[in-house]
Each structure stands twice: as structure tokens, then as C-alpha cells.
Tab-separated table of C-alpha atoms in Angstrom:
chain	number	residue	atom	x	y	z
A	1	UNK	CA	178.929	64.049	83.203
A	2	UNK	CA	179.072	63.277	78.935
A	3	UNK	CA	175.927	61.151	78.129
A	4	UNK	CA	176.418	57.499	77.288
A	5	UNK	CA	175.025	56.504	73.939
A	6	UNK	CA	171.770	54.678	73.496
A	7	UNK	CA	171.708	51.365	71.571
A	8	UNK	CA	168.645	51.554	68.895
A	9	UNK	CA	167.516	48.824	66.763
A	10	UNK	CA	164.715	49.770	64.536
A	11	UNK	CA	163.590	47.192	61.840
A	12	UNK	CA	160.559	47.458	59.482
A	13	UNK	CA	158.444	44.263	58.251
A	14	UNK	CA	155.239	44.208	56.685
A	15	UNK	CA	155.032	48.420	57.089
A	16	UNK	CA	154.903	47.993	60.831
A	17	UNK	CA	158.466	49.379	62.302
A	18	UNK	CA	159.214	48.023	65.075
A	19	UNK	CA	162.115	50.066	67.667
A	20	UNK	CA	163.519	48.787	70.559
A	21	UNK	CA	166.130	51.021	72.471
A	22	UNK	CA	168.400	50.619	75.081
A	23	UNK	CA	168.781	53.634	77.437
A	24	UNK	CA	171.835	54.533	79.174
A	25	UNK	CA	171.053	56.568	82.026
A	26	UNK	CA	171.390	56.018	86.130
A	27	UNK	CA	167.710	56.819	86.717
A	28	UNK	CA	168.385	57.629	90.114
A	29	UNK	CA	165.041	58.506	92.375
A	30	UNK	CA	166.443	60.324	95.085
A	31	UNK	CA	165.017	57.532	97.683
A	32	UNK	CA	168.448	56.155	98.276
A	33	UNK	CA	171.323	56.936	100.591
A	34	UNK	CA	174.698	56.198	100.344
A	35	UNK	CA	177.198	54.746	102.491
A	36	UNK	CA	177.683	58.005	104.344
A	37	UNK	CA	173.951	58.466	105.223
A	38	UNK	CA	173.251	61.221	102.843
A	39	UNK	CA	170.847	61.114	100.082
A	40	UNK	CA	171.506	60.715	96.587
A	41	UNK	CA	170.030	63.564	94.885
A	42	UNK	CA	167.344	62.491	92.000
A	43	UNK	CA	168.459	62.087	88.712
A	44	UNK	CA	166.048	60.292	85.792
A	45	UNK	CA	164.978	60.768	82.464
A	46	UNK	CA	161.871	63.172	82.056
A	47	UNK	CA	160.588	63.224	78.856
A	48	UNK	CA	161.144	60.852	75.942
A	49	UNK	CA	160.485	61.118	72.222
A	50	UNK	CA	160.757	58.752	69.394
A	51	UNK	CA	160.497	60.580	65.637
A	52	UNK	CA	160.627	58.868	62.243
A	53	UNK	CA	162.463	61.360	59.398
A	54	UNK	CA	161.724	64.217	62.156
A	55	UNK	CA	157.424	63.313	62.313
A	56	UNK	CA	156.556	62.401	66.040
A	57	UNK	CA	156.093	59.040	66.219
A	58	UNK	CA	156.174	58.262	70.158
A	59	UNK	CA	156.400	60.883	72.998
A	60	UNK	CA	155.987	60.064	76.911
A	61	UNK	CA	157.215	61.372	80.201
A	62	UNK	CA	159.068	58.830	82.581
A	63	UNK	CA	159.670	59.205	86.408
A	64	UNK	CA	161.487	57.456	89.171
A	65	UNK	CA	159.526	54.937	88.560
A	66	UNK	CA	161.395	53.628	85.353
A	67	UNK	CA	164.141	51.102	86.296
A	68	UNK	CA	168.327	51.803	85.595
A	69	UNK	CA	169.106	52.016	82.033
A	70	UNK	CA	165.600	51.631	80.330
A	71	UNK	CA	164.137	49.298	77.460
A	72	UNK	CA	162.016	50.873	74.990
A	73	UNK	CA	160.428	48.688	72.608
A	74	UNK	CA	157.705	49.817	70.729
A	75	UNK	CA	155.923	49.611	66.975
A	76	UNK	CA	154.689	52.290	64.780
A	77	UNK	CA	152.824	51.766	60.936
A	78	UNK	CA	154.937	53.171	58.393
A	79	UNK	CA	158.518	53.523	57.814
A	80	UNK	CA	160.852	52.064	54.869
A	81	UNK	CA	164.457	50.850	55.080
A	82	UNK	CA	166.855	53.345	55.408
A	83	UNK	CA	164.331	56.037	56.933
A	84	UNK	CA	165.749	58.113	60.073
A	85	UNK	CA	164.879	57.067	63.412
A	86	UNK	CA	165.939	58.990	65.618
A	87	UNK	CA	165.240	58.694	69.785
A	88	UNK	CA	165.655	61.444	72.636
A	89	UNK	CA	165.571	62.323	76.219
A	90	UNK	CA	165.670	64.974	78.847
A	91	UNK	CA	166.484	64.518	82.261
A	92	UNK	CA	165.290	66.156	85.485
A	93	UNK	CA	169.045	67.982	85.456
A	94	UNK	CA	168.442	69.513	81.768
A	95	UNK	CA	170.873	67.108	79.769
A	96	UNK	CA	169.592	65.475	77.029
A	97	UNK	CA	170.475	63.434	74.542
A	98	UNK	CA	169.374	61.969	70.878
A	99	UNK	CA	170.772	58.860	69.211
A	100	UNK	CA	169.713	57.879	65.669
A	101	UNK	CA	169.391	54.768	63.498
A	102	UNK	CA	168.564	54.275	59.754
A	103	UNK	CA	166.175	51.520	60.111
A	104	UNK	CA	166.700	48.164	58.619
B	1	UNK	CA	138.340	-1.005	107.877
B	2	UNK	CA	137.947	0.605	111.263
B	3	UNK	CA	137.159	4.535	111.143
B	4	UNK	CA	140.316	5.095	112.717
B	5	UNK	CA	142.187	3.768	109.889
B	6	UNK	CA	139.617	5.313	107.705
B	7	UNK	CA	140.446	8.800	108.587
B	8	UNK	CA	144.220	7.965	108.529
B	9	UNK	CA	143.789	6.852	104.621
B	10	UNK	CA	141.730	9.829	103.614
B	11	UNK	CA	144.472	12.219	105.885
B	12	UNK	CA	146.710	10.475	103.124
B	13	UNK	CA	145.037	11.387	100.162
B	14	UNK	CA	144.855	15.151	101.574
B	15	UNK	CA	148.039	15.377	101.827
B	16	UNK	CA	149.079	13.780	98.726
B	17	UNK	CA	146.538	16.293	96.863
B	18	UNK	CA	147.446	19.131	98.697
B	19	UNK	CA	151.538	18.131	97.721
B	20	UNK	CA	150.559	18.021	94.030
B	21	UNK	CA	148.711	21.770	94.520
B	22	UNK	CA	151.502	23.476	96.290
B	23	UNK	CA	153.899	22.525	93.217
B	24	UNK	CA	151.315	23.018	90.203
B	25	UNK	CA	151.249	26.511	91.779
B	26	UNK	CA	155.416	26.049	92.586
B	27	UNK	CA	155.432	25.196	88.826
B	28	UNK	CA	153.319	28.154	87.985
B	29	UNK	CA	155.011	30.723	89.430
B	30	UNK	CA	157.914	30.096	87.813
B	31	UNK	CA	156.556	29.657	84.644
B	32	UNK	CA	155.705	33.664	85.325
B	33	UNK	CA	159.453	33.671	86.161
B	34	UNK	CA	160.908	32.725	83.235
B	35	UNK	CA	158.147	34.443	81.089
B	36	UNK	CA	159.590	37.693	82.878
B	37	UNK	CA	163.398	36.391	82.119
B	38	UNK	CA	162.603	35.958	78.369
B	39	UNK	CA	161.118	39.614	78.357
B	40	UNK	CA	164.163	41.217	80.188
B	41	UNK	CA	166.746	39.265	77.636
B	42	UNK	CA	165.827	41.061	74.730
B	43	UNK	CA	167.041	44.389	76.169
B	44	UNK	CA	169.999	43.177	78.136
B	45	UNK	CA	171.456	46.083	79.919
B	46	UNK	CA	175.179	44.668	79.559
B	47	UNK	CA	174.791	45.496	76.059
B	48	UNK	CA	176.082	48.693	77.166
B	49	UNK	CA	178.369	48.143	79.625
B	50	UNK	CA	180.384	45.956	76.438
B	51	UNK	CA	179.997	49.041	74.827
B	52	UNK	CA	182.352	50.973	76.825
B	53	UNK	CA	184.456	48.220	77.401
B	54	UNK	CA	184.796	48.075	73.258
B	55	UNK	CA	185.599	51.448	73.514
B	56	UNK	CA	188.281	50.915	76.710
B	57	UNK	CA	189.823	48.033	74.770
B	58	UNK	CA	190.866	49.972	71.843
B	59	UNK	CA	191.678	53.161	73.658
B	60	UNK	CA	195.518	53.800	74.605
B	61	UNK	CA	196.234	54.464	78.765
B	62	UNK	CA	198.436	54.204	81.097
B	63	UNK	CA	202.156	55.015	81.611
B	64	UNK	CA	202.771	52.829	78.512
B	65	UNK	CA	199.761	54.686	76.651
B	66	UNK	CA	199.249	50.985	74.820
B	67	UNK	CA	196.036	49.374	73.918
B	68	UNK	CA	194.867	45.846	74.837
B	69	UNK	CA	194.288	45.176	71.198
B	70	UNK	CA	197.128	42.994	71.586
B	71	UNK	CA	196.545	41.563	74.640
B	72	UNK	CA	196.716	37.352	74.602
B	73	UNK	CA	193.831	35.620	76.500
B	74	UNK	CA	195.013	32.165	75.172
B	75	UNK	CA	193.770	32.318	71.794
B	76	UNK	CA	196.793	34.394	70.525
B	77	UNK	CA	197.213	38.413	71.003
B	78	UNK	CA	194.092	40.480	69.995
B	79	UNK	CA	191.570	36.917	69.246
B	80	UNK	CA	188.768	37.700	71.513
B	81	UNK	CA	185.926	35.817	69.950
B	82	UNK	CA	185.302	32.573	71.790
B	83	UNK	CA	188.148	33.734	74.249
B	84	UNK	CA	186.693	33.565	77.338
B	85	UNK	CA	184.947	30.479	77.119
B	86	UNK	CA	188.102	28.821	77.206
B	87	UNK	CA	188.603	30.532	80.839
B	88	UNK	CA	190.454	29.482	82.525
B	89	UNK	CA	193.601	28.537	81.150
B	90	UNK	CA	196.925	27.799	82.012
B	91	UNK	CA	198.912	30.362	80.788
B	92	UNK	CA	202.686	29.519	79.566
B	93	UNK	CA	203.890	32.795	79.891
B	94	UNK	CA	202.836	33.802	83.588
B	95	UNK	CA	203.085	29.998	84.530
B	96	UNK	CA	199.665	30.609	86.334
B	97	UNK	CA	196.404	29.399	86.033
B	98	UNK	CA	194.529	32.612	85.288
B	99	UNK	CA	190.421	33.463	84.955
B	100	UNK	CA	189.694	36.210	82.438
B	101	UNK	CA	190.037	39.575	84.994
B	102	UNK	CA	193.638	38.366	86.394
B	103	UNK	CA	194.704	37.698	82.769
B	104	UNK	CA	193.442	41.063	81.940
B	105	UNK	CA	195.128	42.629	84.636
B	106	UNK	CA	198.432	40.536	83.404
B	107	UNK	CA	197.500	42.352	79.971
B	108	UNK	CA	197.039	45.651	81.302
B	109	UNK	CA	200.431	45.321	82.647
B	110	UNK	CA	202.319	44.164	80.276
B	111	UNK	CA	200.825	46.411	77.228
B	112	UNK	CA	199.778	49.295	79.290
B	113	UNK	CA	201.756	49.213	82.588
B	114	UNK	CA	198.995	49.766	84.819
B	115	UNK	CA	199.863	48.035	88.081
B	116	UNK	CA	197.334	45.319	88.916
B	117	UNK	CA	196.843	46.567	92.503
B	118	UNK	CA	195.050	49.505	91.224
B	119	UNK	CA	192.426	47.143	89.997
B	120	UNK	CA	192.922	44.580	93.321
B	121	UNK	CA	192.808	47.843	95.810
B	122	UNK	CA	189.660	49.048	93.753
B	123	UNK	CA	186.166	49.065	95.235
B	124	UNK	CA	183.555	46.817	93.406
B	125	UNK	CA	181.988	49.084	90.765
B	126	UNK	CA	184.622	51.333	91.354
B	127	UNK	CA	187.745	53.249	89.041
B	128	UNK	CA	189.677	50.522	87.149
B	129	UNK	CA	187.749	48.066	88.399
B	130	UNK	CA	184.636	49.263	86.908
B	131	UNK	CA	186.913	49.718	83.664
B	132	UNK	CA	187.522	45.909	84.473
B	133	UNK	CA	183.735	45.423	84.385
B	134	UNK	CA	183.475	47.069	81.381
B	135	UNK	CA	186.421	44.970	79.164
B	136	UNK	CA	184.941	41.854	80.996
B	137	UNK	CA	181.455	42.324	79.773
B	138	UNK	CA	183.210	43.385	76.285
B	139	UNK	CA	184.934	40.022	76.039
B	140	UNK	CA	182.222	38.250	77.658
B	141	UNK	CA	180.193	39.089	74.907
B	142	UNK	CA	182.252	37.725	72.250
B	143	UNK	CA	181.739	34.431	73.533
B	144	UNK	CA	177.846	34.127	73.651
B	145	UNK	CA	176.804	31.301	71.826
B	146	UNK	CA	180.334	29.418	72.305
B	147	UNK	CA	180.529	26.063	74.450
B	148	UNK	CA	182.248	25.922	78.179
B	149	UNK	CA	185.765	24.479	77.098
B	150	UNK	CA	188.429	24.319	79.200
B	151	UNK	CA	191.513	22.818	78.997
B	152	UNK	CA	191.989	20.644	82.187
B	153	UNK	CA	195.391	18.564	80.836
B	154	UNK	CA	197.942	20.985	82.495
B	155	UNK	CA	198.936	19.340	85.894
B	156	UNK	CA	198.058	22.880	87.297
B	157	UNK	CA	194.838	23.027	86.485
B	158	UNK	CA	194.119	19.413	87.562
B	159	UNK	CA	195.808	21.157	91.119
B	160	UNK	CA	193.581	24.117	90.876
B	161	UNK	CA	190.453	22.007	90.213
B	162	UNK	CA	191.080	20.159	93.643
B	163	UNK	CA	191.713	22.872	95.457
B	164	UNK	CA	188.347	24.406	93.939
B	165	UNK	CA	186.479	21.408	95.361
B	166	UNK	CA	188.212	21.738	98.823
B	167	UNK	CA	186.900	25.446	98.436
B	168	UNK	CA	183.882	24.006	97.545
B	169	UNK	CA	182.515	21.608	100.104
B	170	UNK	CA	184.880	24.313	102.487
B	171	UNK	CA	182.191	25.122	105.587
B	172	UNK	CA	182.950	27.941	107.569
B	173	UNK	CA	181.496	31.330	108.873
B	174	UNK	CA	179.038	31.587	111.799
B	175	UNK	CA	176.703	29.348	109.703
B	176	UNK	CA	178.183	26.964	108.958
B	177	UNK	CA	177.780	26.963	105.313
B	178	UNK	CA	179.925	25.951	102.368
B	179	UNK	CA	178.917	26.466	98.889
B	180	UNK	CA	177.796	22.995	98.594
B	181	UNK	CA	174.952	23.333	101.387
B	182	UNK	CA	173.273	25.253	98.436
B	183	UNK	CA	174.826	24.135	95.620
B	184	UNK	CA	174.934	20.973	96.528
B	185	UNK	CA	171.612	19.429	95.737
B	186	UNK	CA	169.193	18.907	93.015
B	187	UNK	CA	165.757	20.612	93.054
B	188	UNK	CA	166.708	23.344	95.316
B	189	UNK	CA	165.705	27.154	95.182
B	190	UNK	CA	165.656	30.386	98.277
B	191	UNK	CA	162.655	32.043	98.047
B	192	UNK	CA	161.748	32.002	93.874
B	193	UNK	CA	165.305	31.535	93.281
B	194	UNK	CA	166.312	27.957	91.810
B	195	UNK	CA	169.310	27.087	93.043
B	196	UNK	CA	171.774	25.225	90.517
B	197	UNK	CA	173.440	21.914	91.591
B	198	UNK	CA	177.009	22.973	90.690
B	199	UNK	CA	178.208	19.240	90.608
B	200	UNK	CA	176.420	18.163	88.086
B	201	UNK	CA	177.499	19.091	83.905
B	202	UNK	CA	174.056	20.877	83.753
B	203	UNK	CA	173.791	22.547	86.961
B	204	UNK	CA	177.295	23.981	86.560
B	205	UNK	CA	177.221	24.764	82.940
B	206	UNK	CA	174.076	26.934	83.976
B	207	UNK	CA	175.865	28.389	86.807
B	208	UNK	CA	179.176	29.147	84.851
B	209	UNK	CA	177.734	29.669	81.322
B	210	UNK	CA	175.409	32.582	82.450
B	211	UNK	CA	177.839	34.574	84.498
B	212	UNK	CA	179.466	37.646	84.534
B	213	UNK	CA	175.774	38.905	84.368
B	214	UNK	CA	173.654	42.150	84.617
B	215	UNK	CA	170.909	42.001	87.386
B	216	UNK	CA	167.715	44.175	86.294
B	217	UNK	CA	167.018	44.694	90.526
B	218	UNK	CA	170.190	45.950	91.318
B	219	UNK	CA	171.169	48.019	88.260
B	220	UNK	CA	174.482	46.572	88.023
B	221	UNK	CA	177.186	44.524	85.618
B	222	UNK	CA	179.194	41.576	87.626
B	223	UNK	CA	181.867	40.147	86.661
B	224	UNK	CA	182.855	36.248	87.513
B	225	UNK	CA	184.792	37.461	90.914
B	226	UNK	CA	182.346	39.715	91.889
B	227	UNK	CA	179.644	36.984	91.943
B	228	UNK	CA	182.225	34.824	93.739
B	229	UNK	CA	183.548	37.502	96.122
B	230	UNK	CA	179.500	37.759	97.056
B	231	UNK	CA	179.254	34.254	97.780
B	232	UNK	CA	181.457	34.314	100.517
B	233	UNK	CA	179.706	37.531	101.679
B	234	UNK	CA	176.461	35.744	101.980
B	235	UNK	CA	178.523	32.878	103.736
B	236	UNK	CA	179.482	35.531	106.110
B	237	UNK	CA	183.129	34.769	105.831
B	238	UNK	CA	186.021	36.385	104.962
B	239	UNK	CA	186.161	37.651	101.691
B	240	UNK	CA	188.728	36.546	99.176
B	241	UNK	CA	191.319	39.001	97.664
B	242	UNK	CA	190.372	39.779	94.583
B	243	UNK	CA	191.960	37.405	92.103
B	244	UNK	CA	193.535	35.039	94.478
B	245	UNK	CA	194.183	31.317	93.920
B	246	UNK	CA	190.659	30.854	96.332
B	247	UNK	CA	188.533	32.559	93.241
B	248	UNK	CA	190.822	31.247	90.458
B	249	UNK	CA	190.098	27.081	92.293
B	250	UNK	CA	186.590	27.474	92.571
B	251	UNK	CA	186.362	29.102	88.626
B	252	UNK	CA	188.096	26.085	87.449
B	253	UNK	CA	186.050	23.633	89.475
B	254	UNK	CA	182.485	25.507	88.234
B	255	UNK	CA	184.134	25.819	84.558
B	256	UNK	CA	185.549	22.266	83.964
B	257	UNK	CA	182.329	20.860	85.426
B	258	UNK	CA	180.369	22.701	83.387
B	259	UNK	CA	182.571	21.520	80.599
B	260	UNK	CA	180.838	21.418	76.911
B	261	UNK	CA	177.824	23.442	78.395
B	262	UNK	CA	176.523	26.438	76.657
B	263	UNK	CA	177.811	30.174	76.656
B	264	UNK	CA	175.035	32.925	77.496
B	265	UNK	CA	177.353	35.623	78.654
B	266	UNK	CA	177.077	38.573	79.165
B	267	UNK	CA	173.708	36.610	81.565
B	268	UNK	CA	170.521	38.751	82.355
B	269	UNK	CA	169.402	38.008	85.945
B	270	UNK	CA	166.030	39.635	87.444
């Protein structure tokens, strides 16, 4: 199944940048059945990472735990208008996907 | 004072205090509440069901291999700002009273000849009518900030708004309920959940305004007949066809009550 795209809103103010990014993903856990009885086979996002012009600037692994189509909002000093930010994931089926944003 | 009366008059006062504690603590919790509402509207999930319901509007299918860029949901063909706040509306050119989904269907007809069974026959969440979703939450969005404003001169919507009130204060089911036993009322909630009084301009501009919605525990995008179609679920009655005069009534009752109220769609529910 193609990956939906993330939304990513990255704005800078006083040298702090600060991201927030919708996730598009099922983030299925692999507790739940469906209507037949049969379970639903895990599906979530792994690993996320957050880079500014291709430097690190946020990495962290999710789990089942992490609701249906995630929020990410975080901050990070440095960054100038216009800069790359760029966000991506892996899941626990090997697709993976990055989205970028010039920040604003 | 005898002691009887004495302990009568300080069983009083307990209770009276004890009242005030249970809702300073009532009041409390839903302060948390709506702290945790504010903090799940700034990443509103619907964002990106609109998103492929952009995407669905401007892409050509069916037989007719049209787009709905043209379609006409009362403010003229392709004006979808605002549109759906004006839902619903009696349209000249069906000669029905239509909510936004059957007007869409009329649209994807029309423009694209996809027959509108394929979206009635559809499972909730489900092939077109999760496309449905999708161009609801789309148009839904263009609306946010807009003010409820129906137009209730048409003799059929006057019609449809009385049959949305019999609908209404309808009780049936093995409960005995009818929308009103919950909606009915000022002050009431289930559980944490406050329960709008959907007679009243505020109560029903909060109901209608915030609706179709995405709701963070379930994971999903509804759209206005879905959240109907569930009400009479949880009335445990027979659920209505989708788009039938039933949910059509009742839309026009909840919109032209909430009349002038203010637009938060697409609505972020916990």
C-alpha cells in the first residue's frame, strides 16, 4: 500500500524552530480482531527521525503504543527561514517514508 | 433547638458542602478535559483525511471520467469555501432538500456518473463511502471559521424542519429513548461526556458546528450521517438508510437551530 503524505509545519522565531508533523500511518498493534475473529496483523511506525539541512536534529523509536496517525511537535535551537526540514519513518513492515518542508 | 433538629441542620450543611465538593472536582475534571481537547486540536488528524479528499475532488473517475470541480453545493459550481455551512439547502435543481453527502452524491452523478447506491450500499469507512469521507472532510474544511446559515424560507425546508423535530422527540427502541432524553436538557453529560441541549441556539450550534469530526480514540473521520446513523445505533433502533429524508429532517432541525452559531469543522473529539 503507497504511503500517505505527512503534513509538516516547521516555523522558526527567535532561533528556536519549532516542527509539528502530522503522521499518516494506521499504527495498527496487532491486539485487535476483526469482524471475522482473526487478528489484525501489527503494523506501526518504528523508528522516526527529524533532520535540519540533513544534521540530526530528533531521532526516536515508536511502538504500538503511539495512537493512529501521530502528532509530532517538537523544538530544536537553530534553523533560518528557508532551511530544509525534512521528517522520516520506518515501519515494522520495512516501508518508509520522508516528507520535507522549507521552514518558515 | 432540640438535638434532634440539631443533627438534622448540621446533616444539611454536610450535604450542602459535600454538593459543592463533588462539582469543584466535576468542574475540575473537565477543566483537564478541555486542557486535553486544546492539545489534540492543534494536530487535528482530519487534516489529512481533507487531504485526500482535495486530491479526490480534482481527480477525474467514473464512467464519465469528470471531476467535481464543477460540482454546485448551492453557492454556484466549483465555490466550496463557506459551502457547507449553508447545509442544508433546498436545491432548485433536484427539488430536494439535500445535506452535503446526498448533494455530493447528486454531484458525483451528474459530473461523474457514479451511481449513488454505490455510496448508499457502501459500508461505513468503506470504498466510495470512505471517498465520501474524504470530499466531506475536504469541504468541511473550507468552512471552518464560517457561521451556521441556513436558509429556512423554502416551504420544504420549513417541512423538513418539522419532520426533524418529530424525529427528534421520536422514542422508540427497547429503551425507550428518543434523542431528546439526552439532548433534551441543560447541564447534562454520560460519564465525562457533556451532553449538548440540541434545542437551544448554543447547544445546537455546538452540536452541528463541530461535526463531521475526527475522534482521537477511535482513529476515525465521520461524516454528519455517520454521527447520525450512530445515534440511532446507540438508541438501539433501526438504522436509517443512508441519506434518507429521516437524516436529511433531523440535519435541518440541528442546523437551523443552531442557526448563526460558529463553524469548527472538520471537529476534533477525544
Amino acid at each position: 500500500m503507497a504511503t500517505k503524505p505527512m503534513r509538516i509545519r516547521a516555523s522558526v522565531k527567535d532561533g528556536v524552530t519549532e516542527v509539528k508533523a502530522l503522521i499518516a500511518h494506521e499504527m495498527e498493534t496487532g491486539q485487535r480482531k476483526d469482524a471475522n475473529g482473526a487478528v489484525i496483523p501489527a503494523w506501526f511506525i518504528t523508528e522516526i527521525t527529524a533532520t535540519h539541512n540533513g544534521k540530526v536534529v530528533l531521532s526516536g523509536e515508536f511502538g504500538t503504543a503511539v495512537s493512529k496517525n501521530p502528532y509530532l511537535a517538537f523544538r530544536f535551537k537553530g534553523g533560518a527561514a528557508g532551511d530544509k526540514l525534512a521528517v522520516s519513518w520506518k515501519d515494522n513492515k520495512g516501508e518508509s517514508r520522508t516528507d520535507e518542508v522549507a521552514i518558515a | 433547638m432540640n438535638n434532634r433538629l440539631k443533627t438534622l441542620a448540621l446533616a444539611l450543611v454536610v450535604s450542602i458542602v459535600g454538593q459543592a465538593q463533588a462539582e469543584d472536582t466535576s468542574a475540575k475534571l473537565l477543566d483537564g478535559i478541555n486542557e486535553y481537547r486544546d492539545a489534540l486540536a492543534d494536530g487535528n488528524p482530519s487534516e489529512l483525511v481533507a487531504a485526500e479528499g482535495e486530491e479526490l475532488w480534482k481527480t477525474a473517475r467514473g464512467p464519465k471520467n469528470a471531476t467535481l470541480e464543477r460540482c454546485d453545493l448551492g453557492l454556484g459550481p466549483g465555490v466550496v469555501k463557506g459551502a457547507s455551512a449553508q447545509l442544508p439547502r433546498y436545491f432548485k435543481d433536484t427539488g430536494k432538500v439535500q445535506d452535503l453527502e446526498t448533494r455530493l452524491m447528486t454531484c458525483m452523478e451528474t459530473l461523474q456518473g457514479i451511481d449513488p447506491q454505490e455510496v448508499v450500499k457502501a459500508k461505513w469507512l468503506k470504498g466510495e463511502r470512505e471517498k465520501m469521507a474524504a470530499l466531506v472532510a475536504y469541504v468541511v474544511t473550507q468552512s471552518n471559521g464560517h457561521k451556521i446559515k441556513v436558509d429556512m424560507r423554502p416551504p420544504a425546508m420549513k417541512q423538513m424542519y418539522e419532520m426533524g423535530k418529530m424525529a427528534f422527540y421520536y422514542r422508540a427502541g427497547p429503551m425507550d429513548f428518543s434523542c431528546a432524553t439526552c439532548h433534551g436538557d441543560q447541564g447534562k453529560r454520560i460519564r465525562m461526556q457533556e451532553l449538548p441541549d440540541l434545542r437551544t441556539n448554543a447547544g445546537a450550534a455546538a452540536g452541528w458546528g463541530s461535526w463531521p469530526a475526527y475522534r482521537v480514540s477511535n482513529g476515525q473521520f465521520w461524516t454528519m450521517q455517520h454521527r447520525l446513523n450512530d445515534c440511532f445505533r446507540q438508541q438501539r433502533t433501526a438504522e436509517p438508510i443512508y441519506g434518507s429524508d429521516v437524516t436529511i429532517a433531523l440535519s435541518v432541525y440541528l442546523a437551523a437551530n443552531g442557526n448563526g452559531g460558529k463553524v469548527v469543522t472538520p471537529g476534533i473529539k477525544r
